[in-house]
């Protein structure tokens, strides 16, 4: 399931634009060893993996410039499951389109389908829209669901996917997407740092 989070990078769309169409780079993403007050601990950091393909595809697919990847898997400290962070930072011409494309392409690989359509959330005090959906994968006569939330603010963007055993075998309509959007904003606050 972790691979589906980054599967969208293989889909390439041609999007151009002059340099003046892109925002100034003011923020980047970091990958701390823990997230959400120690609730999650990093299991694997893909920062040292070859990222050229990821970054080139992200630039083309998401209409970005100067893209750098921030991709990691986190595991809960006290229960089963997994939190996947597929992030990137740079300069994105159209933040809303980039966010929507991330979610659309996450449901594109064979065997993955949208179990609950994307919904936009902008919790009180937020400066960015978070869009969440639920995807499903059928495997060995089992259907597993996973919620995905994404943001893009023009400088940073990420697709956050959480595999929770308490949720994965349930009904997509019962997933608390509003709560996950707020949780995604908390994760964003921990990952996003000003460029010094």
mmCIF file of N, CA and C in Angstrom, residues 92-196:
data_model
loop_
_atom_site.group_PDB
_atom_site.id
_atom_site.type_symbol
_atom_site.label_atom_id
_atom_site.label_comp_id
_atom_site.label_asym_id
_atom_site.label_seq_id
_atom_site.Cartn_x
_atom_site.Cartn_y
_atom_site.Cartn_z
ATOM 1 N N UNK A 92 5.169 26.032 -7.223
ATOM 2 C CA UNK A 92 4.060 25.467 -7.991
ATOM 3 C C UNK A 92 3.216 26.595 -8.575
ATOM 4 N N UNK A 93 2.988 26.510 -9.872
ATOM 5 C CA UNK A 93 2.257 27.571 -10.577
ATOM 6 C C UNK A 93 0.803 27.658 -10.132
ATOM 7 N N UNK A 94 0.146 26.522 -9.968
ATOM 8 C CA UNK A 94 -1.274 26.472 -9.603
ATOM 9 C C UNK A 94 -1.436 25.483 -8.457
ATOM 10 N N UNK A 95 -1.459 26.001 -7.239
ATOM 11 C CA UNK A 95 -1.484 25.142 -6.048
ATOM 12 C C UNK A 95 -2.725 24.256 -6.013
ATOM 13 N N UNK A 96 -3.877 24.807 -6.358
ATOM 14 C CA UNK A 96 -5.113 24.022 -6.312
ATOM 15 C C UNK A 96 -5.068 22.871 -7.315
ATOM 16 N N UNK A 97 -4.595 23.161 -8.511
ATOM 17 C CA UNK A 97 -4.510 22.120 -9.532
ATOM 18 C C UNK A 97 -3.507 21.040 -9.129
ATOM 19 N N UNK A 98 -2.389 21.451 -8.549
ATOM 20 C CA UNK A 98 -1.380 20.476 -8.112
ATOM 21 C C UNK A 98 -1.951 19.555 -7.040
ATOM 22 N N UNK A 99 -2.683 20.128 -6.101
ATOM 23 C CA UNK A 99 -3.299 19.320 -5.034
ATOM 24 C C UNK A 99 -4.301 18.327 -5.613
ATOM 25 N N UNK A 100 -5.150 18.804 -6.497
ATOM 26 C CA UNK A 100 -6.162 17.925 -7.086
ATOM 27 C C UNK A 100 -5.526 16.821 -7.933
ATOM 28 N N UNK A 101 -4.445 17.158 -8.634
ATOM 29 C CA UNK A 101 -3.764 16.165 -9.464
ATOM 30 C C UNK A 101 -3.134 15.070 -8.613
ATOM 31 N N UNK A 102 -2.556 15.444 -7.478
ATOM 32 C CA UNK A 102 -1.971 14.436 -6.582
ATOM 33 C C UNK A 102 -3.012 13.396 -6.188
ATOM 34 N N UNK A 103 -4.183 13.861 -5.806
ATOM 35 C CA UNK A 103 -5.233 12.934 -5.373
ATOM 36 C C UNK A 103 -5.781 12.116 -6.539
ATOM 37 N N UNK A 104 -5.976 12.766 -7.662
ATOM 38 C CA UNK A 104 -6.498 12.053 -8.832
ATOM 39 C C UNK A 104 -5.555 10.930 -9.245
ATOM 40 N N UNK A 105 -4.273 11.230 -9.300
ATOM 41 C CA UNK A 105 -3.305 10.245 -9.772
ATOM 42 C C UNK A 105 -3.026 9.155 -8.744
ATOM 43 N N UNK A 106 -3.292 9.422 -7.470
ATOM 44 C CA UNK A 106 -3.122 8.391 -6.441
ATOM 45 C C UNK A 106 -4.115 7.252 -6.632
ATOM 46 N N UNK A 107 -5.222 7.542 -7.295
ATOM 47 C CA UNK A 107 -6.242 6.515 -7.538
ATOM 48 C C UNK A 107 -6.138 5.932 -8.940
ATOM 49 N N UNK A 108 -5.079 6.258 -9.666
ATOM 50 C CA UNK A 108 -4.952 5.817 -11.054
ATOM 51 C C UNK A 108 -4.370 4.417 -11.235
ATOM 52 N N UNK A 109 -3.436 3.962 -10.383
ATOM 53 C CA UNK A 109 -2.841 2.638 -10.634
ATOM 54 C C UNK A 109 -3.885 1.521 -10.678
ATOM 55 N N UNK A 110 -3.565 0.463 -11.416
ATOM 56 C CA UNK A 110 -4.467 -0.683 -11.523
ATOM 57 C C UNK A 110 -4.797 -1.230 -10.142
ATOM 58 N N UNK A 111 -6.052 -1.539 -9.947
ATOM 59 C CA UNK A 111 -6.483 -2.124 -8.682
ATOM 60 C C UNK A 111 -6.868 -1.116 -7.632
ATOM 61 N N UNK A 112 -6.605 0.172 -7.890
ATOM 62 C CA UNK A 112 -6.955 1.232 -6.946
ATOM 63 C C UNK A 112 -8.166 1.981 -7.490
ATOM 64 N N UNK A 113 -9.128 2.233 -6.630
ATOM 65 C CA UNK A 113 -10.316 2.976 -7.046
ATOM 66 C C UNK A 113 -10.695 3.977 -5.963
ATOM 67 N N UNK A 114 -11.448 4.981 -6.357
ATOM 68 C CA UNK A 114 -11.936 5.968 -5.396
ATOM 69 C C UNK A 114 -13.177 5.407 -4.722
ATOM 70 N N UNK A 115 -13.109 5.248 -3.406
ATOM 71 C CA UNK A 115 -14.238 4.729 -2.641
ATOM 72 C C UNK A 115 -15.092 5.854 -2.065
ATOM 73 N N UNK A 116 -14.521 7.036 -1.995
ATOM 74 C CA UNK A 116 -15.264 8.216 -1.539
ATOM 75 C C UNK A 116 -14.649 9.429 -2.210
ATOM 76 N N UNK A 117 -15.488 10.202 -2.862
ATOM 77 C CA UNK A 117 -15.018 11.312 -3.686
ATOM 78 C C UNK A 117 -14.291 12.365 -2.855
ATOM 79 N N UNK A 118 -13.379 13.100 -3.492
ATOM 80 C CA UNK A 118 -12.629 14.139 -2.780
ATOM 81 C C UNK A 118 -13.543 15.209 -2.187
ATOM 82 N N UNK A 119 -13.175 15.668 -0.998
ATOM 83 C CA UNK A 119 -13.888 16.747 -0.315
ATOM 84 C C UNK A 119 -12.869 17.780 0.146
ATOM 85 N N UNK A 120 -13.202 19.056 -0.032
ATOM 86 C CA UNK A 120 -12.327 20.152 0.386
ATOM 87 C C UNK A 120 -12.644 20.576 1.815
ATOM 88 N N UNK A 121 -11.577 20.866 2.561
ATOM 89 C CA UNK A 121 -11.723 21.337 3.936
ATOM 90 C C UNK A 121 -10.794 22.530 4.149
ATOM 91 N N UNK A 122 -11.285 23.490 4.893
ATOM 92 C CA UNK A 122 -10.455 24.633 5.298
ATOM 93 C C UNK A 122 -10.800 24.949 6.747
ATOM 94 N N UNK A 123 -10.211 24.196 7.667
ATOM 95 C CA UNK A 123 -10.520 24.386 9.087
ATOM 96 C C UNK A 123 -10.251 25.815 9.535
ATOM 97 N N UNK A 124 -10.924 26.223 10.579
ATOM 98 C CA UNK A 124 -10.792 27.577 11.106
ATOM 99 C C UNK A 124 -9.325 27.912 11.365
ATOM 100 N N UNK A 125 -8.901 29.069 10.865
ATOM 101 C CA UNK A 125 -7.534 29.519 11.072
ATOM 102 C C UNK A 125 -6.546 29.020 10.045
ATOM 103 N N UNK A 126 -6.977 28.132 9.153
ATOM 104 C CA UNK A 126 -6.059 27.571 8.159
ATOM 105 C C UNK A 126 -5.850 28.549 7.008
ATOM 106 N N UNK A 127 -4.619 28.571 6.481
ATOM 107 C CA UNK A 127 -4.314 29.405 5.326
ATOM 108 C C UNK A 127 -4.280 28.605 4.035
ATOM 109 N N UNK A 128 -4.703 27.333 4.109
ATOM 110 C CA UNK A 128 -4.620 26.464 2.939
ATOM 111 C C UNK A 128 -5.782 25.473 2.948
ATOM 112 N N UNK A 129 -6.214 25.081 1.765
ATOM 113 C CA UNK A 129 -7.256 24.062 1.633
ATOM 114 C C UNK A 129 -6.625 22.678 1.672
ATOM 115 N N UNK A 130 -7.258 21.776 2.413
ATOM 116 C CA UNK A 130 -6.860 20.371 2.435
ATOM 117 C C UNK A 130 -7.977 19.580 1.761
ATOM 118 N N UNK A 131 -7.629 18.736 0.813
ATOM 119 C CA UNK A 131 -8.609 17.892 0.134
ATOM 120 C C UNK A 131 -8.352 16.445 0.517
ATOM 121 N N UNK A 132 -9.425 15.745 0.895
ATOM 122 C CA UNK A 132 -9.298 14.355 1.330
ATOM 123 C C UNK A 132 -10.245 13.460 0.539
ATOM 124 N N UNK A 133 -9.826 12.228 0.332
ATOM 125 C CA UNK A 133 -10.648 11.219 -0.316
ATOM 126 C C UNK A 133 -10.317 9.872 0.306
ATOM 127 N N UNK A 134 -11.075 8.858 -0.079
ATOM 128 C CA UNK A 134 -10.786 7.493 0.365
ATOM 129 C C UNK A 134 -10.597 6.636 -0.879
ATOM 130 N N UNK A 135 -9.500 5.880 -0.908
ATOM 131 C CA UNK A 135 -9.264 4.951 -2.008
ATOM 132 C C UNK A 135 -9.404 3.528 -1.495
ATOM 133 N N UNK A 136 -9.652 2.610 -2.416
ATOM 134 C CA UNK A 136 -9.809 1.201 -2.057
ATOM 135 C C UNK A 136 -8.959 0.349 -2.980
ATOM 136 N N UNK A 137 -8.474 -0.743 -2.429
ATOM 137 C CA UNK A 137 -7.706 -1.712 -3.216
ATOM 138 C C UNK A 137 -8.232 -3.100 -2.905
ATOM 139 N N UNK A 138 -8.565 -3.832 -3.958
ATOM 140 C CA UNK A 138 -9.010 -5.214 -3.803
ATOM 141 C C UNK A 138 -7.812 -6.126 -4.006
ATOM 142 N N UNK A 139 -7.557 -6.992 -3.024
ATOM 143 C CA UNK A 139 -6.398 -7.877 -3.092
ATOM 144 C C UNK A 139 -6.727 -9.190 -2.394
ATOM 145 N N UNK A 140 -6.599 -10.293 -3.118
ATOM 146 C CA UNK A 140 -6.874 -11.622 -2.555
ATOM 147 C C UNK A 140 -8.261 -11.687 -1.912
ATOM 148 N N UNK A 141 -9.247 -11.228 -2.654
ATOM 149 C CA UNK A 141 -10.643 -11.240 -2.205
ATOM 150 C C UNK A 141 -10.893 -10.379 -0.973
ATOM 151 N N UNK A 142 -9.966 -9.488 -0.671
ATOM 152 C CA UNK A 142 -10.156 -8.542 0.428
ATOM 153 C C UNK A 142 -10.168 -7.131 -0.136
ATOM 154 N N UNK A 143 -11.013 -6.297 0.424
ATOM 155 C CA UNK A 143 -11.068 -4.901 0.010
ATOM 156 C C UNK A 143 -10.566 -4.046 1.167
ATOM 157 N N UNK A 144 -9.519 -3.306 0.913
ATOM 158 C CA UNK A 144 -8.906 -2.472 1.943
ATOM 159 C C UNK A 144 -9.074 -1.014 1.541
ATOM 160 N N UNK A 145 -9.477 -0.178 2.489
ATOM 161 C CA UNK A 145 -9.627 1.246 2.197
ATOM 162 C C UNK A 145 -8.539 2.041 2.914
ATOM 163 N N UNK A 146 -8.211 3.182 2.334
ATOM 164 C CA UNK A 146 -7.235 4.072 2.939
ATOM 165 C C UNK A 146 -7.592 5.515 2.622
ATOM 166 N N UNK A 147 -7.705 6.358 3.642
ATOM 167 C CA UNK A 147 -7.936 7.777 3.391
ATOM 168 C C UNK A 147 -6.647 8.470 2.960
ATOM 169 N N UNK A 148 -6.786 9.426 2.074
ATOM 170 C CA UNK A 148 -5.670 10.240 1.599
ATOM 171 C C UNK A 148 -6.052 11.702 1.720
ATOM 172 N N UNK A 149 -5.141 12.515 2.215
ATOM 173 C CA UNK A 149 -5.356 13.957 2.268
ATOM 174 C C UNK A 149 -4.165 14.653 1.621
ATOM 175 N N UNK A 150 -4.419 15.769 0.970
ATOM 176 C CA UNK A 150 -3.350 16.492 0.283
ATOM 177 C C UNK A 150 -3.521 17.991 0.460
ATOM 178 N N UNK A 151 -2.376 18.677 0.465
ATOM 179 C CA UNK A 151 -2.377 20.134 0.410
ATOM 180 C C UNK A 151 -1.306 20.577 -0.582
ATOM 181 N N UNK A 152 -1.439 21.792 -1.053
ATOM 182 C CA UNK A 152 -0.384 22.458 -1.801
ATOM 183 C C UNK A 152 -0.582 23.945 -1.579
ATOM 184 N N UNK A 153 0.475 24.625 -1.152
ATOM 185 C CA UNK A 153 0.369 26.050 -0.834
ATOM 186 C C UNK A 153 1.200 26.925 -1.764
ATOM 187 N N UNK A 154 1.657 26.342 -2.871
ATOM 188 C CA UNK A 154 2.486 27.087 -3.803
ATOM 189 C C UNK A 154 3.969 26.845 -3.603
ATOM 190 N N UNK A 155 4.367 26.521 -2.387
ATOM 191 C CA UNK A 155 5.759 26.171 -2.070
ATOM 192 C C UNK A 155 5.910 24.725 -1.632
ATOM 193 N N UNK A 156 4.960 24.251 -0.847
ATOM 194 C CA UNK A 156 5.032 22.879 -0.345
ATOM 195 C C UNK A 156 3.741 22.140 -0.665
ATOM 196 N N UNK A 157 3.864 20.845 -0.821
ATOM 197 C CA UNK A 157 2.687 20.013 -1.052
ATOM 198 C C UNK A 157 2.981 18.607 -0.592
ATOM 199 N N UNK A 158 1.953 17.918 -0.168
ATOM 200 C CA UNK A 158 2.152 16.529 0.252
ATOM 201 C C UNK A 158 0.856 15.757 0.158
ATOM 202 N N UNK A 159 1.025 14.469 -0.048
ATOM 203 C CA UNK A 159 -0.064 13.505 -0.003
ATOM 204 C C UNK A 159 0.173 12.667 1.245
ATOM 205 N N UNK A 160 -0.784 12.688 2.157
ATOM 206 C CA UNK A 160 -0.666 11.968 3.422
ATOM 207 C C UNK A 160 -1.646 10.804 3.399
ATOM 208 N N UNK A 161 -1.123 9.604 3.522
ATOM 209 C CA UNK A 161 -1.962 8.409 3.535
ATOM 210 C C UNK A 161 -1.769 7.642 4.821
ATOM 211 N N UNK A 162 -2.859 7.306 5.465
ATOM 212 C CA UNK A 162 -2.771 6.601 6.743
ATOM 213 C C UNK A 162 -3.431 5.231 6.635
ATOM 214 N N UNK A 163 -2.661 4.197 6.932
ATOM 215 C CA UNK A 163 -3.188 2.838 6.985
ATOM 216 C C UNK A 163 -3.461 2.519 8.444
ATOM 217 N N UNK A 164 -4.730 2.413 8.782
ATOM 218 C CA UNK A 164 -5.154 2.158 10.157
ATOM 219 C C UNK A 164 -5.977 0.877 10.167
ATOM 220 N N UNK A 165 -5.511 -0.164 10.864
ATOM 221 C CA UNK A 165 -6.263 -1.420 10.885
ATOM 222 C C UNK A 165 -7.708 -1.258 11.337
ATOM 223 N N UNK A 166 -7.969 -0.260 12.171
ATOM 224 C CA UNK A 166 -9.326 -0.038 12.654
ATOM 225 C C UNK A 166 -10.228 0.545 11.573
ATOM 226 N N UNK A 167 -9.626 1.088 10.521
ATOM 227 C CA UNK A 167 -10.380 1.746 9.454
ATOM 228 C C UNK A 167 -10.339 0.952 8.155
ATOM 229 N N UNK A 168 -9.234 0.267 7.886
ATOM 230 C CA UNK A 168 -8.976 -0.294 6.557
ATOM 231 C C UNK A 168 -10.005 -1.312 6.089
ATOM 232 N N UNK A 169 -10.662 -1.992 7.009
ATOM 233 C CA UNK A 169 -11.669 -2.976 6.601
ATOM 234 C C UNK A 169 -13.089 -2.436 6.723
ATOM 235 N N UNK A 170 -13.219 -1.152 7.031
ATOM 236 C CA UNK A 170 -14.534 -0.559 7.243
ATOM 237 C C UNK A 170 -15.149 0.017 5.984
ATOM 238 N N UNK A 171 -16.138 0.873 6.190
ATOM 239 C CA UNK A 171 -16.874 1.506 5.104
ATOM 240 C C UNK A 171 -16.327 2.911 4.884
ATOM 241 N N UNK A 172 -16.086 3.263 3.637
ATOM 242 C CA UNK A 172 -15.510 4.570 3.317
ATOM 243 C C UNK A 172 -16.364 5.721 3.823
ATOM 244 N N UNK A 173 -17.681 5.532 3.846
ATOM 245 C CA UNK A 173 -18.557 6.631 4.277
ATOM 246 C C UNK A 173 -18.419 6.939 5.758
ATOM 247 N N UNK A 174 -17.836 6.009 6.517
ATOM 248 C CA UNK A 174 -17.683 6.216 7.954
ATOM 249 C C UNK A 174 -16.370 6.896 8.327
ATOM 250 N N UNK A 175 -15.496 7.121 7.366
ATOM 251 C CA UNK A 175 -14.203 7.743 7.652
ATOM 252 C C UNK A 175 -14.405 9.229 7.955
ATOM 253 N N UNK A 176 -13.790 9.697 9.027
ATOM 254 C CA UNK A 176 -13.897 11.095 9.447
ATOM 255 C C UNK A 176 -12.898 11.941 8.659
ATOM 256 N N UNK A 177 -13.288 12.350 7.461
ATOM 257 C CA UNK A 177 -12.377 13.111 6.618
ATOM 258 C C UNK A 177 -12.090 14.494 7.190
ATOM 259 N N UNK A 178 -13.067 15.119 7.825
ATOM 260 C CA UNK A 178 -12.833 16.437 8.422
ATOM 261 C C UNK A 178 -11.767 16.345 9.507
ATOM 262 N N UNK A 179 -11.844 15.307 10.321
ATOM 263 C CA UNK A 179 -10.839 15.106 11.357
ATOM 264 C C UNK A 179 -9.467 14.835 10.766
ATOM 265 N N UNK A 180 -9.422 14.077 9.673
ATOM 266 C CA UNK A 180 -8.149 13.786 9.018
ATOM 267 C C UNK A 180 -7.565 15.033 8.360
ATOM 268 N N UNK A 181 -8.423 15.922 7.873
ATOM 269 C CA UNK A 181 -7.934 17.177 7.297
ATOM 270 C C UNK A 181 -7.247 18.018 8.368
ATOM 271 N N UNK A 182 -7.841 18.083 9.553
ATOM 272 C CA UNK A 182 -7.214 18.825 10.645
ATOM 273 C C UNK A 182 -5.902 18.170 11.062
ATOM 274 N N UNK A 183 -5.884 16.866 11.086
ATOM 275 C CA UNK A 183 -4.660 16.119 11.413
ATOM 276 C C UNK A 183 -3.569 16.386 10.366
ATOM 277 N N UNK A 184 -3.974 16.459 9.106
ATOM 278 C CA UNK A 184 -3.030 16.765 8.034
ATOM 279 C C UNK A 184 -2.419 18.145 8.214
ATOM 280 N N UNK A 185 -3.213 19.104 8.654
ATOM 281 C CA UNK A 185 -2.679 20.445 8.907
ATOM 282 C C UNK A 185 -1.669 20.437 10.044
ATOM 283 N N UNK A 186 -1.897 19.605 11.050
ATOM 284 C CA UNK A 186 -0.922 19.476 12.137
ATOM 285 C C UNK A 186 0.384 18.880 11.614
ATOM 286 N N UNK A 187 0.266 17.891 10.741
ATOM 287 C CA UNK A 187 1.464 17.304 10.134
ATOM 288 C C UNK A 187 2.185 18.349 9.288
ATOM 289 N N UNK A 188 1.417 19.100 8.509
ATOM 290 C CA UNK A 188 2.009 20.164 7.686
ATOM 291 C C UNK A 188 2.796 21.143 8.542
ATOM 292 N N UNK A 189 2.238 21.525 9.684
ATOM 293 C CA UNK A 189 2.914 22.485 10.557
ATOM 294 C C UNK A 189 4.250 21.950 11.065
ATOM 295 N N UNK A 190 4.352 20.629 11.210
ATOM 296 C CA UNK A 190 5.598 20.034 11.693
ATOM 297 C C UNK A 190 6.614 19.829 10.571
ATOM 298 N N UNK A 191 6.129 19.649 9.342
ATOM 299 C CA UNK A 191 7.027 19.413 8.209
ATOM 300 C C UNK A 191 7.520 20.702 7.557
ATOM 301 N N UNK A 192 6.690 21.714 7.536
ATOM 302 C CA UNK A 192 6.946 22.926 6.749
ATOM 303 C C UNK A 192 7.795 23.917 7.548
ATOM 304 N N UNK A 193 8.908 24.311 6.951
ATOM 305 C CA UNK A 193 9.834 25.227 7.616
ATOM 306 C C UNK A 193 10.242 26.339 6.656
ATOM 307 N N UNK A 194 10.464 27.556 7.191
ATOM 308 C CA UNK A 194 10.924 28.630 6.308
ATOM 309 C C UNK A 194 12.324 28.351 5.766
ATOM 310 N N UNK A 195 12.577 28.797 4.560
ATOM 311 C CA UNK A 195 13.916 28.695 3.981
ATOM 312 C C UNK A 195 14.741 29.848 4.532
ATOM 313 N N UNK A 196 15.824 29.524 5.197
ATOM 314 C CA UNK A 196 16.636 30.578 5.826
ATOM 315 C C UNK A 196 17.631 31.168 4.839
#
